[in-house]
Amino acid sequence: DTTLYPIERNALSDLYDVAKGAEWTDGTNWQNEYKSYCDWTGVTCDNNTNQVTKLNLTNNGLSGRLSTSIGNLHSIEVLDLSDND
């Protein structure tokens, strides 16, 4: 279903799991099944397509490796994961 973009939601969920999201400084709404991934902290989506255009998780306590599924965020223009482990 292109209105829900499950591929993008899954890519973000993978990032959360691999980067130890439960330990993040601010993981507001992440993994909340009742919220759009566009409402997750640090996620910005295009208002028309709901595709992720920006992911800013600067200084948020991320650790581990970046999930390969991050490549499924085809419309991303900004990825800022600076100041994390």
mmCIF file of C-alpha atoms in Angstrom:
data_model
loop_
_atom_site.group_PDB
_atom_site.id
_atom_site.type_symbol
_atom_site.label_atom_id
_atom_site.label_comp_id
_atom_site.label_asym_id
_atom_site.label_seq_id
_atom_site.Cartn_x
_atom_site.Cartn_y
_atom_site.Cartn_z
ATOM 1 C CA ASP A 1 0.000 0.000 0.000
ATOM 2 C CA THR A 2 1.756 3.125 -1.204
ATOM 3 C CA THR A 3 -0.150 5.361 1.230
ATOM 4 C CA LEU A 4 1.482 3.654 4.193
ATOM 5 C CA TYR A 5 4.974 3.117 2.714
ATOM 6 C CA PRO A 6 5.683 -0.009 4.754
ATOM 7 C CA ILE A 7 9.157 -0.287 3.197
ATOM 8 C CA GLU A 8 10.156 3.045 4.723
ATOM 9 C CA ARG A 9 8.583 2.202 8.079
ATOM 10 C CA ASN A 10 10.440 -1.117 8.089
ATOM 11 C CA ALA A 11 13.725 0.602 7.206
ATOM 12 C CA LEU A 12 13.316 3.001 10.143
ATOM 13 C CA SER A 13 12.298 0.168 12.470
ATOM 14 C CA ASP A 14 15.416 -1.758 11.445
ATOM 15 C CA LEU A 15 17.540 1.293 12.226
ATOM 16 C CA TYR A 16 15.893 1.552 15.643
ATOM 17 C CA ASP A 17 16.603 -2.105 16.399
ATOM 18 C CA VAL A 18 20.186 -2.164 15.126
ATOM 19 C CA ALA A 19 21.145 1.187 16.713
ATOM 20 C CA LYS A 20 19.759 0.189 20.133
ATOM 21 C CA GLY A 21 16.739 2.468 19.959
ATOM 22 C CA ALA A 22 15.500 1.517 23.422
ATOM 23 C CA GLU A 23 18.598 3.312 24.784
ATOM 24 C CA TRP A 24 18.219 6.495 22.717
ATOM 25 C CA THR A 25 18.035 9.857 24.459
ATOM 26 C CA ASP A 26 14.799 10.677 22.640
ATOM 27 C CA GLY A 27 12.915 7.935 20.838
ATOM 28 C CA THR A 28 9.510 9.603 21.012
ATOM 29 C CA ASN A 29 6.912 7.712 18.979
ATOM 30 C CA TRP A 30 9.450 5.286 17.491
ATOM 31 C CA GLN A 31 7.886 1.831 17.237
ATOM 32 C CA ASN A 32 4.446 3.245 18.143
ATOM 33 C CA GLU A 33 2.182 1.257 15.866
ATOM 34 C CA TYR A 34 -0.536 3.886 16.088
ATOM 35 C CA LYS A 35 1.654 6.780 14.922
ATOM 36 C CA SER A 36 2.875 7.499 11.436
ATOM 37 C CA TYR A 37 6.620 7.108 11.086
ATOM 38 C CA CYS A 38 6.529 10.729 9.911
ATOM 39 C CA ASP A 39 5.707 11.628 13.539
ATOM 40 C CA TRP A 40 8.724 9.822 14.966
ATOM 41 C CA THR A 41 11.375 12.036 16.548
ATOM 42 C CA GLY A 42 13.962 13.142 13.999
ATOM 43 C CA VAL A 43 11.982 12.003 10.954
ATOM 44 C CA THR A 44 10.792 14.537 8.381
ATOM 45 C CA CYS A 45 8.554 13.499 5.505
ATOM 46 C CA ASP A 46 7.378 15.162 2.334
ATOM 47 C CA ASN A 47 3.863 16.480 3.016
ATOM 48 C CA ASN A 48 2.518 15.215 -0.308
ATOM 49 C CA THR A 49 4.103 11.768 -0.557
ATOM 50 C CA ASN A 50 4.842 10.882 3.092
ATOM 51 C CA GLN A 51 8.274 9.712 2.002
ATOM 52 C CA VAL A 52 11.174 10.340 4.384
ATOM 53 C CA THR A 53 13.255 13.295 3.221
ATOM 54 C CA LYS A 54 15.287 13.952 6.367
ATOM 55 C CA LEU A 55 16.498 11.877 9.287
ATOM 56 C CA ASN A 56 18.158 13.879 12.050
ATOM 57 C CA LEU A 57 19.152 11.846 15.095
ATOM 58 C CA THR A 58 22.102 13.989 16.135
ATOM 59 C CA ASN A 59 23.467 13.385 19.644
ATOM 60 C CA ASN A 60 20.730 10.881 20.460
ATOM 61 C CA GLY A 61 22.658 7.967 21.938
ATOM 62 C CA LEU A 62 22.662 5.743 18.860
ATOM 63 C CA SER A 63 25.208 2.941 18.854
ATOM 64 C CA GLY A 64 25.970 -0.056 16.714
ATOM 65 C CA ARG A 65 25.979 -0.321 12.957
ATOM 66 C CA LEU A 66 23.765 1.340 10.412
ATOM 67 C CA SER A 67 21.159 -1.045 9.027
ATOM 68 C CA THR A 68 21.494 -1.795 5.311
ATOM 69 C CA SER A 69 17.752 -1.252 4.937
ATOM 70 C CA ILE A 70 18.403 2.490 5.356
ATOM 71 C CA GLY A 71 18.992 2.311 1.599
ATOM 72 C CA ASN A 72 15.244 1.813 1.197
ATOM 73 C CA LEU A 73 14.676 5.462 2.097
ATOM 74 C CA HIS A 74 14.827 6.480 -1.557
ATOM 75 C CA SER A 75 13.759 10.103 -1.100
ATOM 76 C CA ILE A 76 16.081 10.961 1.774
ATOM 77 C CA GLU A 77 18.052 14.154 1.229
ATOM 78 C CA VAL A 78 19.541 14.668 4.697
ATOM 79 C CA LEU A 79 20.889 11.973 7.003
ATOM 80 C CA ASP A 80 22.472 13.353 10.175
ATOM 81 C CA LEU A 81 23.623 10.817 12.736
ATOM 82 C CA SER A 82 26.517 12.903 14.054
ATOM 83 C CA ASP A 83 27.655 12.875 17.683
ATOM 84 C CA ASN A 84 26.553 9.315 18.403
ATOM 85 C CA ASP A 85 28.618 6.238 19.273
#
